[in-house]
XYZ file of C-alpha atoms in Angstrom:
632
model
C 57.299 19.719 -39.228
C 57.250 23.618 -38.630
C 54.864 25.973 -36.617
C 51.881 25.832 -39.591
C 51.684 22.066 -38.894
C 52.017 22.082 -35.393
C 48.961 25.065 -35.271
C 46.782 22.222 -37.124
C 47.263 20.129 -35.082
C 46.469 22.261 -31.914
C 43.496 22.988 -33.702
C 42.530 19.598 -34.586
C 43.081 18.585 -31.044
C 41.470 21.336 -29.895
C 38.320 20.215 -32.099
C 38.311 16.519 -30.547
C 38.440 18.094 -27.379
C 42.565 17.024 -26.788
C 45.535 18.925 -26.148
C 46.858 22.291 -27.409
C 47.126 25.725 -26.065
C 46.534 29.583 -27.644
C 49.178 32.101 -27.601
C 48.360 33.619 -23.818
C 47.817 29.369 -22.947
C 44.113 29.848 -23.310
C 42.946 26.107 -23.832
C 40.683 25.827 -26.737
C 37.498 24.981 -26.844
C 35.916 21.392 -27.080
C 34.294 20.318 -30.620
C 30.900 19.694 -30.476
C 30.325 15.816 -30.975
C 27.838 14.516 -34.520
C 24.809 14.620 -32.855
C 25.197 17.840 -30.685
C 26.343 19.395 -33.669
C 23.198 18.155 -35.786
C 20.971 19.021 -33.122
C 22.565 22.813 -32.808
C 21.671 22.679 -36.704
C 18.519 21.805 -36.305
C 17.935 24.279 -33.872
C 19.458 27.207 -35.853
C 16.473 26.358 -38.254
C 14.021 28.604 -36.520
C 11.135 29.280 -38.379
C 12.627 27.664 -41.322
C 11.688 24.185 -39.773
C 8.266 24.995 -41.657
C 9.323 24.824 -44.955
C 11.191 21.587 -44.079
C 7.885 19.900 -43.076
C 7.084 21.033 -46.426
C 9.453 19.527 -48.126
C 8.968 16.212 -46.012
C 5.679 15.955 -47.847
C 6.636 16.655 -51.278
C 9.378 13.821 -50.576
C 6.502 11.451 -49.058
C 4.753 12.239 -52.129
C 8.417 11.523 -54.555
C 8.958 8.483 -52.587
C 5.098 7.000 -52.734
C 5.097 7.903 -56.721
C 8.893 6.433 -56.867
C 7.081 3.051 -55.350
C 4.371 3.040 -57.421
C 5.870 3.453 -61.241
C 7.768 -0.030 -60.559
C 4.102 -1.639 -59.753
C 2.508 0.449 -63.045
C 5.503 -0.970 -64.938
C 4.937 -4.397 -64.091
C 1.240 -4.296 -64.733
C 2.671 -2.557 -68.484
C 4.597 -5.910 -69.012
C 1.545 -8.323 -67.645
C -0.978 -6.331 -69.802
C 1.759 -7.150 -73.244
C 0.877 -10.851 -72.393
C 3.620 -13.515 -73.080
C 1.937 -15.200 -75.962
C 1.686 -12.896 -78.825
C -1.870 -11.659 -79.930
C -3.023 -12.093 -76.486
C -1.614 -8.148 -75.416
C -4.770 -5.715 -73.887
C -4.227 -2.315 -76.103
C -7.044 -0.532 -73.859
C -5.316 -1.361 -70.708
C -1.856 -0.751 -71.958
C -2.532 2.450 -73.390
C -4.318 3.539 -69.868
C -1.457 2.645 -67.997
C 0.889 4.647 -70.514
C -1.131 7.627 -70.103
C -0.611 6.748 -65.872
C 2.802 6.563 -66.422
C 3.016 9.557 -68.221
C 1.499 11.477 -65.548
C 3.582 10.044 -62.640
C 6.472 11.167 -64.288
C 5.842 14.630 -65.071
C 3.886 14.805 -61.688
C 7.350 13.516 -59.916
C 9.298 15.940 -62.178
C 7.487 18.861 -60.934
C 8.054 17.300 -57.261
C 11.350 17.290 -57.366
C 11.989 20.793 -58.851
C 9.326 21.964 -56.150
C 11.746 20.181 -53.435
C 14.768 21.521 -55.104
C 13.581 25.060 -55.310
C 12.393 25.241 -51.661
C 15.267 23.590 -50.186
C 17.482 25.990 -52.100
C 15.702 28.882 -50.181
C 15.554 27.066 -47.089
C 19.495 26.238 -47.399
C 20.933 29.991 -48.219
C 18.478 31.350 -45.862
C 19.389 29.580 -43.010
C 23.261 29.956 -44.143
C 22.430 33.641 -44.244
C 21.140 33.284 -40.633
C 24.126 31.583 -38.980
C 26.764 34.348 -40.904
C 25.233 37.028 -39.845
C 25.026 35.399 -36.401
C 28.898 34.612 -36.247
C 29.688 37.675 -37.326
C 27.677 39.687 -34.988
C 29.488 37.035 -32.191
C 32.654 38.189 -33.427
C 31.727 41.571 -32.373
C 30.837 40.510 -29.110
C 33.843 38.424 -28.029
C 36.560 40.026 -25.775
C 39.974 40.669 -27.138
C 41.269 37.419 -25.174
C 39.406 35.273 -28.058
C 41.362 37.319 -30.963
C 44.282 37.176 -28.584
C 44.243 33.148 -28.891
C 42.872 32.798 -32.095
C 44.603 33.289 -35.911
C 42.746 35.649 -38.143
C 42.978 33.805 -41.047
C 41.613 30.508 -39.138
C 38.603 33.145 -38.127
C 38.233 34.035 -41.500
C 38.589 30.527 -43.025
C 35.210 29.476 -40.529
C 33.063 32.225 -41.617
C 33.892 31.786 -45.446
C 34.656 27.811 -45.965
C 33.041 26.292 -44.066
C 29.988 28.458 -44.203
C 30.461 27.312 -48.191
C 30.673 24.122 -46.857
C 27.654 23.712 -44.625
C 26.034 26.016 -47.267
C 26.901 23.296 -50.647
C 25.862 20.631 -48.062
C 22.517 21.307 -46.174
C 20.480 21.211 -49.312
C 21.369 18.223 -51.262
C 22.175 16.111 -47.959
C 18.584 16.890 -46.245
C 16.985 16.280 -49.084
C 18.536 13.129 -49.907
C 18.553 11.775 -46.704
C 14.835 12.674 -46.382
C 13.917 11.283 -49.802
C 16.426 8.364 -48.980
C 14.785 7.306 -45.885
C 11.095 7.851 -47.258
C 12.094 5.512 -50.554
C 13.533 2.758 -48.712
C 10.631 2.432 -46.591
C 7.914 2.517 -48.991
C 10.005 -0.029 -51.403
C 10.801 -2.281 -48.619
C 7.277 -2.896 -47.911
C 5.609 -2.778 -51.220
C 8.585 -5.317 -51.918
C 7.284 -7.627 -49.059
C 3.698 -7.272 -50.485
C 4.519 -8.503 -53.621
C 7.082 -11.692 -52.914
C 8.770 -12.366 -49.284
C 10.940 -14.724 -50.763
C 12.498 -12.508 -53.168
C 12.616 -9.846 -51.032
C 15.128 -12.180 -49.213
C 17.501 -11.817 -52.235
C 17.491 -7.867 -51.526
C 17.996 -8.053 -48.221
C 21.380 -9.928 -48.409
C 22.877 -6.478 -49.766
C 21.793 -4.933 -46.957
C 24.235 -5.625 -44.462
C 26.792 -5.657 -47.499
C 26.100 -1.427 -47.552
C 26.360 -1.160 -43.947
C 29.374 -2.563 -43.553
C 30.954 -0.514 -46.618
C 29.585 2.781 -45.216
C 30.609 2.422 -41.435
C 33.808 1.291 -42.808
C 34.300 4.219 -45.293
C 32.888 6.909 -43.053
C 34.913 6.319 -40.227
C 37.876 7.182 -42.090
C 36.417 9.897 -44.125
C 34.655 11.800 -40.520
C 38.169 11.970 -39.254
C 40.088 13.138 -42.585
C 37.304 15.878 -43.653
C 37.558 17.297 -39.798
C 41.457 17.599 -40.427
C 40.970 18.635 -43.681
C 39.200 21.748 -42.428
C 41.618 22.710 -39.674
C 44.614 22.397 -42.181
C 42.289 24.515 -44.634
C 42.215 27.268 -41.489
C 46.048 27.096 -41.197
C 46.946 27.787 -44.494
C 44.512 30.134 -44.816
C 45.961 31.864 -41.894
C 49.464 31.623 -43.298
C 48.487 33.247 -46.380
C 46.607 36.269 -44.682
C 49.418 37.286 -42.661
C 51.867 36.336 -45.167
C 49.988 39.239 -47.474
C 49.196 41.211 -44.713
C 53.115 41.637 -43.775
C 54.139 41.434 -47.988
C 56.438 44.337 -47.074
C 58.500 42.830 -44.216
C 58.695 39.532 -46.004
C 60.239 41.343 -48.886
C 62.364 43.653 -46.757
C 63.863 40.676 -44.984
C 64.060 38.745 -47.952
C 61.898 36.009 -46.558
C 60.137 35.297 -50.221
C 61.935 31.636 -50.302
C 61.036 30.536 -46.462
C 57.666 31.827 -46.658
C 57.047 29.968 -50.085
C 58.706 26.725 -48.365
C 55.760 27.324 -45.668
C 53.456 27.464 -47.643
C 53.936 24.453 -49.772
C 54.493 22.138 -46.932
C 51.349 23.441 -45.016
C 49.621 22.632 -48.359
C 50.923 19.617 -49.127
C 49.736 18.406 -46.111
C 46.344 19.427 -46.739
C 46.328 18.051 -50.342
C 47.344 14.670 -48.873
C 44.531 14.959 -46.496
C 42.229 15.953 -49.033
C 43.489 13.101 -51.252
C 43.238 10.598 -48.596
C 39.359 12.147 -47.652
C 38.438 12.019 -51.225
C 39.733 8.209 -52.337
C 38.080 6.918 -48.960
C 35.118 8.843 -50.029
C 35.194 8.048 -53.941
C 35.179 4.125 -52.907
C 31.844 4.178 -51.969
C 30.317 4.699 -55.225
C 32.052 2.178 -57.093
C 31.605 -0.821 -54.638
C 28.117 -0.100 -54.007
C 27.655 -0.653 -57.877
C 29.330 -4.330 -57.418
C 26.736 -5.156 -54.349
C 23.829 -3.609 -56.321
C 24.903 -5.894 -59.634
C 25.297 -8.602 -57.091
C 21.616 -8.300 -55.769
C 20.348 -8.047 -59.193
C 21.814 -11.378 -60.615
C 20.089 -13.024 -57.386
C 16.925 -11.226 -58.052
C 17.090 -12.667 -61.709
C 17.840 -16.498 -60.435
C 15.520 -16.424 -57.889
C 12.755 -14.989 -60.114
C 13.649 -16.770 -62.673
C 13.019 -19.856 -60.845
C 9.422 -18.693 -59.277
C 8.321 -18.024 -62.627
C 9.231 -21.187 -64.212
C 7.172 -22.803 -61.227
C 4.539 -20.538 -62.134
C 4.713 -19.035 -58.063
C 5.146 -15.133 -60.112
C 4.232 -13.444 -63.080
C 6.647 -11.885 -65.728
C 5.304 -8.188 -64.264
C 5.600 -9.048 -60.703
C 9.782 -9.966 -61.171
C 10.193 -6.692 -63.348
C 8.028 -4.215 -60.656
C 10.814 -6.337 -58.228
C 13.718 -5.293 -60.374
C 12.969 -1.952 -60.455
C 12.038 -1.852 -56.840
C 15.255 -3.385 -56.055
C 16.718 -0.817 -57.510
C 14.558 1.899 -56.182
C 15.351 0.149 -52.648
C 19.228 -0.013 -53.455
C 19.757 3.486 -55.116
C 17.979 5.344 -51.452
C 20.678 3.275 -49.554
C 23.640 4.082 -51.742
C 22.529 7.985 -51.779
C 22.096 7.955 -47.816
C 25.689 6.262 -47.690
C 27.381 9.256 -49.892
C 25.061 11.363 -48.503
C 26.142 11.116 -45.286
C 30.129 10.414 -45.907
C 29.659 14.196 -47.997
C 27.483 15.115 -44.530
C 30.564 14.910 -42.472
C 32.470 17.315 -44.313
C 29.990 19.790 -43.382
C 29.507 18.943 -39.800
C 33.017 19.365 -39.439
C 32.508 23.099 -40.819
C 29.499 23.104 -38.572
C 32.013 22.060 -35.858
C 34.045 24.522 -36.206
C 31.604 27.618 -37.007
C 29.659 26.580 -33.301
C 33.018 26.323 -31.180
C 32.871 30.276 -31.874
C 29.675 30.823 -31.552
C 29.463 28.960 -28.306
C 32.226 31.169 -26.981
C 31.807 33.045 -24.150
C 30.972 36.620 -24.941
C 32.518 39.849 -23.521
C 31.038 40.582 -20.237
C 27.438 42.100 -20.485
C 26.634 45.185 -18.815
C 25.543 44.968 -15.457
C 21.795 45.457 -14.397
C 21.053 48.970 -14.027
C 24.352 49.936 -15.593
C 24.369 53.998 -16.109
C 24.801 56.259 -19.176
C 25.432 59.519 -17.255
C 25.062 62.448 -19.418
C 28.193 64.745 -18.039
C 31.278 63.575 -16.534
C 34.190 65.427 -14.835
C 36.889 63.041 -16.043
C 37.896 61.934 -12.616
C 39.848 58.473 -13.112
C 41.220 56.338 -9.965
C 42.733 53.285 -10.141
C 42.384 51.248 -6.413
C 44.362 48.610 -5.843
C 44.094 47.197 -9.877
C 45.962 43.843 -10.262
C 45.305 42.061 -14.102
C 47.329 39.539 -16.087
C 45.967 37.628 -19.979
C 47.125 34.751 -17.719
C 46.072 33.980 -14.343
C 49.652 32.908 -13.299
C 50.907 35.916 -14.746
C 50.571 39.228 -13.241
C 51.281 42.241 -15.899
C 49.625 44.683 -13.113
C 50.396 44.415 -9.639
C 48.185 46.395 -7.432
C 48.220 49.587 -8.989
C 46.773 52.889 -7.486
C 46.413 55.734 -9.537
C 44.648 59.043 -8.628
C 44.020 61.651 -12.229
C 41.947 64.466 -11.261
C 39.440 66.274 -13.678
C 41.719 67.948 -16.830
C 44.961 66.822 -15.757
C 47.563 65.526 -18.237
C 48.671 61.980 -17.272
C 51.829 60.443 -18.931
C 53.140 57.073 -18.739
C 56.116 55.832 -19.853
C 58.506 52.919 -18.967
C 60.333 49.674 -20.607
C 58.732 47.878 -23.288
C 56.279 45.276 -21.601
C 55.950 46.621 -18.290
C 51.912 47.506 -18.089
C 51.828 50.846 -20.111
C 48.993 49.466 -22.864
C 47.259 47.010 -20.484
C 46.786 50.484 -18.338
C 44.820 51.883 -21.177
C 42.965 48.450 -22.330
C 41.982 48.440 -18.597
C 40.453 52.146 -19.235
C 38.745 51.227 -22.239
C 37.084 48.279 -20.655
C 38.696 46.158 -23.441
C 39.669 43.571 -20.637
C 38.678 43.996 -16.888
C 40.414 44.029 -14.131
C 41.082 40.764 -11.976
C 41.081 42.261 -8.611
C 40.160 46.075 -7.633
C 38.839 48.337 -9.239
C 38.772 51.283 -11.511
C 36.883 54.443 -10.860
C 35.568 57.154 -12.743
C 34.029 59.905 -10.871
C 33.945 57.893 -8.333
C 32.168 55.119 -9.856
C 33.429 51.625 -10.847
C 33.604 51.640 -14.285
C 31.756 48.130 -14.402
C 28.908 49.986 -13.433
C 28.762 51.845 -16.317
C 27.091 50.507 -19.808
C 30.145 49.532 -22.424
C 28.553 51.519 -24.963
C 29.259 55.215 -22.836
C 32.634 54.071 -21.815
C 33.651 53.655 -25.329
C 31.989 56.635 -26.305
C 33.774 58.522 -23.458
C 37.299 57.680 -24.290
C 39.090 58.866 -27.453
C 41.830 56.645 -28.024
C 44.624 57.215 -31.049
C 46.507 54.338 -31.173
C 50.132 53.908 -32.603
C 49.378 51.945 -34.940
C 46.525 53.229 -37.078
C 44.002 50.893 -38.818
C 41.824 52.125 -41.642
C 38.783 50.976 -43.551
C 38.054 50.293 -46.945
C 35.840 53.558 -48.680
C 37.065 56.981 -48.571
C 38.817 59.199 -46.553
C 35.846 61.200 -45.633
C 34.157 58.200 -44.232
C 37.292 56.624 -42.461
C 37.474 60.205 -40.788
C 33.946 60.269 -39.853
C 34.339 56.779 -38.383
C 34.617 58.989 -35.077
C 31.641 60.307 -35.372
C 29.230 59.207 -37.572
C 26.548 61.517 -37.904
C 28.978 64.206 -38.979
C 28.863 66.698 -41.620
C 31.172 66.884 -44.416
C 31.822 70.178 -42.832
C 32.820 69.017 -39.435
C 34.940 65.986 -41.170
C 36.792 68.823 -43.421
C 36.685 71.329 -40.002
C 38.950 68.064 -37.752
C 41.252 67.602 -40.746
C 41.862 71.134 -40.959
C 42.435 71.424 -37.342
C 44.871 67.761 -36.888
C 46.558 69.114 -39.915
C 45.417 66.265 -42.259
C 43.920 68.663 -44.607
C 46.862 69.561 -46.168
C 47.959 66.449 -47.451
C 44.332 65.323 -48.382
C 43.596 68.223 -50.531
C 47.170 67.007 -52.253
C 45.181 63.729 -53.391
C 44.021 62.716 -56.701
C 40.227 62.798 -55.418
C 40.799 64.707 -52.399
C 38.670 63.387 -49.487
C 36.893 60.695 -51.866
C 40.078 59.415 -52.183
C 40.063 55.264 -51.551
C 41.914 53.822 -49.171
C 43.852 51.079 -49.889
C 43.981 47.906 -47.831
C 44.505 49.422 -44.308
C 45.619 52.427 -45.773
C 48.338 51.001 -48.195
C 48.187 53.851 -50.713
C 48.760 56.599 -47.782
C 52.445 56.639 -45.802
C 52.544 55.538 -41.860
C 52.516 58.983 -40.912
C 49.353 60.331 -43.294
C 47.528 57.092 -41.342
C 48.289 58.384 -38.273
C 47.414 61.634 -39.015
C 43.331 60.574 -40.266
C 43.278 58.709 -36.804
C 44.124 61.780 -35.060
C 41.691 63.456 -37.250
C 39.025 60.983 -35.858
C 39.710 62.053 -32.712
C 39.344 65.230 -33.149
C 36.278 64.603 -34.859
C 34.531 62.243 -31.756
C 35.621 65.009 -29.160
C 35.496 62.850 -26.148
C 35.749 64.182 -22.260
C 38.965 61.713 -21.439
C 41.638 61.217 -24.440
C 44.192 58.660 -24.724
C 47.307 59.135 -26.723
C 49.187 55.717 -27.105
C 52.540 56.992 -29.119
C 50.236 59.259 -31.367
C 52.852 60.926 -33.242
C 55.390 58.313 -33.788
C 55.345 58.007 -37.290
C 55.304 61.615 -37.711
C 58.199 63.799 -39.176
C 59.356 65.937 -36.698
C 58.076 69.026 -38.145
C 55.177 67.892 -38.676
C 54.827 66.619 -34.971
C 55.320 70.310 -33.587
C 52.795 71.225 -35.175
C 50.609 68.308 -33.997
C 51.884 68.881 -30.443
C 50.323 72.428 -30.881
C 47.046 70.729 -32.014
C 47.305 67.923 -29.312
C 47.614 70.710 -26.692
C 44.518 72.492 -27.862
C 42.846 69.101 -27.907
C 44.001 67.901 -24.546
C 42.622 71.242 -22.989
C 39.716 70.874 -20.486
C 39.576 66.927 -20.706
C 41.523 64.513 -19.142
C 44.148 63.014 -21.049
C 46.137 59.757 -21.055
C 49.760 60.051 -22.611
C 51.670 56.913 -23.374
C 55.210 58.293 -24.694
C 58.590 56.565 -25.776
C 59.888 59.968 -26.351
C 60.380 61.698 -23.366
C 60.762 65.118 -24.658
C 57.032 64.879 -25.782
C 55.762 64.806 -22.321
C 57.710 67.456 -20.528
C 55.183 69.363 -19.789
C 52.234 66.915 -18.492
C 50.882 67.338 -15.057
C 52.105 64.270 -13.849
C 54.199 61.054 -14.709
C 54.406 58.169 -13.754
C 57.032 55.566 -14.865
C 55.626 51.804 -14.851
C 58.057 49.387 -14.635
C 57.279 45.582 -13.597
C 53.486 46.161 -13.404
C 54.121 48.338 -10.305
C 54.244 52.220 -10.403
C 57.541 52.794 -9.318
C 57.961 56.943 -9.889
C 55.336 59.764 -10.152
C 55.864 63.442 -10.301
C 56.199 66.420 -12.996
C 59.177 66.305 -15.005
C 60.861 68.128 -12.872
C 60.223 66.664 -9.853
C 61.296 63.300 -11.377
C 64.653 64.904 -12.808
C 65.534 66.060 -9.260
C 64.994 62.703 -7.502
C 67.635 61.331 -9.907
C 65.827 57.239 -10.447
C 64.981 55.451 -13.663
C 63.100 58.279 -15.083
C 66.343 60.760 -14.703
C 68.298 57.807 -16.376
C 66.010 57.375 -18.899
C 65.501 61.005 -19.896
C 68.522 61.861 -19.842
C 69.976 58.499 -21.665
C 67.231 59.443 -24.311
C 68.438 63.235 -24.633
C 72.021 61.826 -24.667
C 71.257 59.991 -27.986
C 69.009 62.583 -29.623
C 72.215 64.733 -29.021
C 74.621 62.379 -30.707
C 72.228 61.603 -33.517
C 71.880 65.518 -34.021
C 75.632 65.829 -34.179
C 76.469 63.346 -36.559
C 73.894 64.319 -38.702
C 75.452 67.704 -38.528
C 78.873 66.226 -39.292
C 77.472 64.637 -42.425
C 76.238 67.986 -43.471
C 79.951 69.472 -42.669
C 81.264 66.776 -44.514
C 79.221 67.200 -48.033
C 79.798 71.027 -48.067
C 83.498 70.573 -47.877
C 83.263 67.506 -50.596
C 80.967 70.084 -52.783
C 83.755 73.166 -52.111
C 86.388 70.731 -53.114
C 85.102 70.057 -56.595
């Protein structure tokens, strides 16, 4: 079995509250058990409880005029008479007219129900979307660290669709179910004990079928959804990465994925669906099987002259009024399942815990000097697992801090500590003196400007995916940043200039035109502390001097944050400090760090070494074509 099947599992485990571990070993949560699960439902009704009572009533008003067209029917029959000639017109034709009216009175019922419950069921749908959603937005990175996208995705689409197909035909069945059997079962006893005992046999026949059935189906529609959520996540990164796939050649193995991640969930599916489909069928052989006993048994009382002709066909018809709630409650709740299981699944996130709230009395200063100290910071995704290791860092007001080191040694956890994107496990981190914990998320975000290295864009235009820094802006001031990051140039190239739309994440644009509207953003937002994490690396390099020109004008009178992989980009920064291990190991200009000759030298000058060699034999190459053109 490969890594899909292996995730499904983990996530089915994870769901019955068993074994299985994120990415960072973040145990996942516990499922919520059936009734915890129903009552979290019920509770997510809110005000919409109101329209249930409503529909309560009209279903005590279905089921009461369900119970009493049997009773008119059998008074029909009586009224006929059993020796010919001897048949009541007058009466017959008044209980006609009756009948007529209960019907199209329970018609209109039932739409009523239907209609509200409709309402009622997209409503509260409605509600718990926009309430996961708005959770999503809420939960710190560790959740998204632990968690596939697709399986996010797959929980607020299916089984949202599934809860949503569900709630309104199960609660009103269940309701009308329950209601029905009631009123039959006594108006059944009213009318002949005895034969009610013929009914009653099928009883435990139905119970047994449905606990049987159900306990299969429960667990195969739960693993049905998390193998849903696995393949769903397979094919969103599958799609997302289309161009590494097809670079690497991958098409085959990915394909081979997929098919065995879905073959899996078609033979769940299968498995979920025959358990479920045998309901139907055998509850048709126990209902046949309570009528023939019905018939003997009536038969017999009526020979005896004990009941009339009316009397066994009311008792027919409430036998099957009695039999048909039962067999709806037993599908009813077998299709329940598969939405509880999407319930399931939907409250494990929103029962997460959210990103840490603001403290009480948190501050939104109005001016900062851009002061930034780290004391003493220690942080790891893992507790076991330090990736800082009591860092101190002093950056006074408008100084130009770079950081650069190995890959994984702290650089990026350094700025997610900044951004308050994860805090810090032990010490703390100060700006202008103050912890930033003491300061409401909402200012710290809006205090850092952070271009990241890899750029994500929105769907709509380019205009608005600029203005995403700021988004009160004018078109002017969103035309004024592009102009300035050097964006314009390109943009004004488009087909529709800055209404042009981007593409999935910016597929219609090249790395370096992404990079370039992010940078744009930033320029846009103009915050007091920047943060540059590798902001021109997918930039030509003349295009990069003149974004270095740009970046220098933009990193004036703030304090900025530089993470660099090339060196020669950060010559001229006020200090730098080289992070290796989760400790600070060097800090000085460049200068300083070329004289003391340690990892920073090495790396520098390593770095320069190859930028030399790759200048040289491109140079070479360029020797070497000019004498192949003289030569022709």
């Amino acid at each position: 079995m490969d890594k899909y099947h292996s995730d499904a599992r983990a996530s089915i485990g994870g769901m019955r509250g068993g074994g299985g571990r994120g990415r960072r070993g973040m145990p996942p949560q516990k499922a919520k058990d059936f009734k915890g699960t129903v009552k979290m439902l019920w509770n997510y009704m809110g005000n919409l409880k109101w329209y249930l009572f409503l529909i309560v009533l009209i279903s005590a008003c279905t089921s009461g005029l369900g119970v009493l067209i049997p009773l008119i029917v059998g008074r029909v029959v009586d009224s006929m008479g059993i020796v010919p000639g001897t048949t009541d017109f007058p009466l017959l034709t008044s209980l006609l007219i009756i009948l007529a009216v209960v019907y199209v009175t329970d018609l209109i019922l039932i739409f009523m129900q239907g209609f509200i419950m409709a309402g009622v069921s997209q409503r509260f749908v409605n509600r718990l979307r926009t309430e996961l959603f708005a959770k999503l937005q809420k939960l710190s990175l560790r959740f998204f660290d632990t968690h596939e996208s697709g399986d996010i995705m797959s929980r607020l689409t299916n089984d949202m669709d599934t809860i949503s197909g569900t709630v309104a035909q199960s609660a009103t069945q269940l309701i009308s179910g329950v209601l029905t059997v009631i009123g039959t079962l006594t108006m059944m006893l009213v009318l002949s004990p005895v034969l009610s005992l013929a009914v009653f046999v099928t009883v435990p026949l139905i119970y047994l079928l449905t606990k049987t059935v159900t306990k299969r189906t429960g667990k195969l529609f739960r693993e049905q959804q998390a193998y849903l959520g696995v393949m769903n996540s397979h094919i969103e990164e599958t799609i997302s990465g289309i161009q590494t796939v097809r670079a690497y050649g991958r098409e085959e193995q990915v394909i081979r994925h997929f098919d065995e991640v879905n073959e899996t969930l078609c033979d769940v599916g299968t498995r979920a669906h025959i358990w479920s489909g045998y309901i139907m069928p055998l509850l048709n052989v126990i209902n046949n099987f309570g009528y023939v006993l019905i018939s003997t048994f009536g038969g017999i009382l009526c020979l005896n002259g004990l009941l009339s002709a009316g009397i066994i066909a009311s008792f027919v018809s409430l036998a099957k009024q009695f039999t048909r709630p039962l067999n709806e409650i037993a599908n009813t709740y077998n299709t329940f399942l598969s939405a509880i299981a999407g319930a399931e699944r939907v409250f494990e996130i929103i029962s997460e815990e959210e990103e840490v709230a603001d403290r009480p009395g948190a501050i939104s200063p109005e001016h900062i000097e851009g002061h930034v100290e780290f004391r003493d910071v220690s942080f790891g995704y893992r507790p076991d697992v330090k990736v800082l290791d009591h860092v101190s860092i002093d950056i006074k007001p408008r100084m130009r801090a770079a950081f650069v080191g190995p890959t994984g040694a702290g650089k990026t956890t350094i700025i997610n500590l900044l951004t308050r994107f994860y805090d810090v496990d032990d010490g703390a981190i100060l700006l202008d003196g103050v912890d930033l914990r003491d300061y409401t998320r909402d200012f710290i975000r809006s205090t850092f400007g952070v271009v990241l290295q890899e750029t994500y864009l929105f769907g709509g235009t380019v205009r608005e995916n600029i203005r995403y820094g700021k988004l009160d802006a004018t078109d002017e001031e969103v035309e004024r940043a592009a102009k300035i990051s050097g964006a314009d140039s390109f943009i004004t190239r488009l087909e529709h200039g800055y209404d042009t739309i981007v593409q999935d994440n910016g597929a219609n644009l090249s790395a370096g035109q992404r990079q370039m509207l992010a940078i744009s953003r930033a320029v846009l937002a103009d915050p007091p502390i920047l943060i540059l994490d590798e902001a021109t690396s997918n930039i030509d390099t003349r295009t990069e001097m003149h974004i270095q020109k740009v970046m220098a004008e933009l990193m004036r009178d703030r304090t900025t944050f530089v993470i660099a992989h090339r060196l020669g980009t950060i010559r001229d920064a006020d200090v730098i400090m080289v992070v290796e291990g989760g400790h600070i190991i060097e800090s000085g200009t460049h200068d300083e760090l070329m004289r003391l000759g340690g990892f920073y030298h090495n790396m520098y000058t390593a770095q320069m070494g190859l930028a030399g060699l790759e200048a040289q034999a491109e140079l070479e190459m360029q020797n070497n074509d000019l004498e192949r053109y003289a030569g022709v």
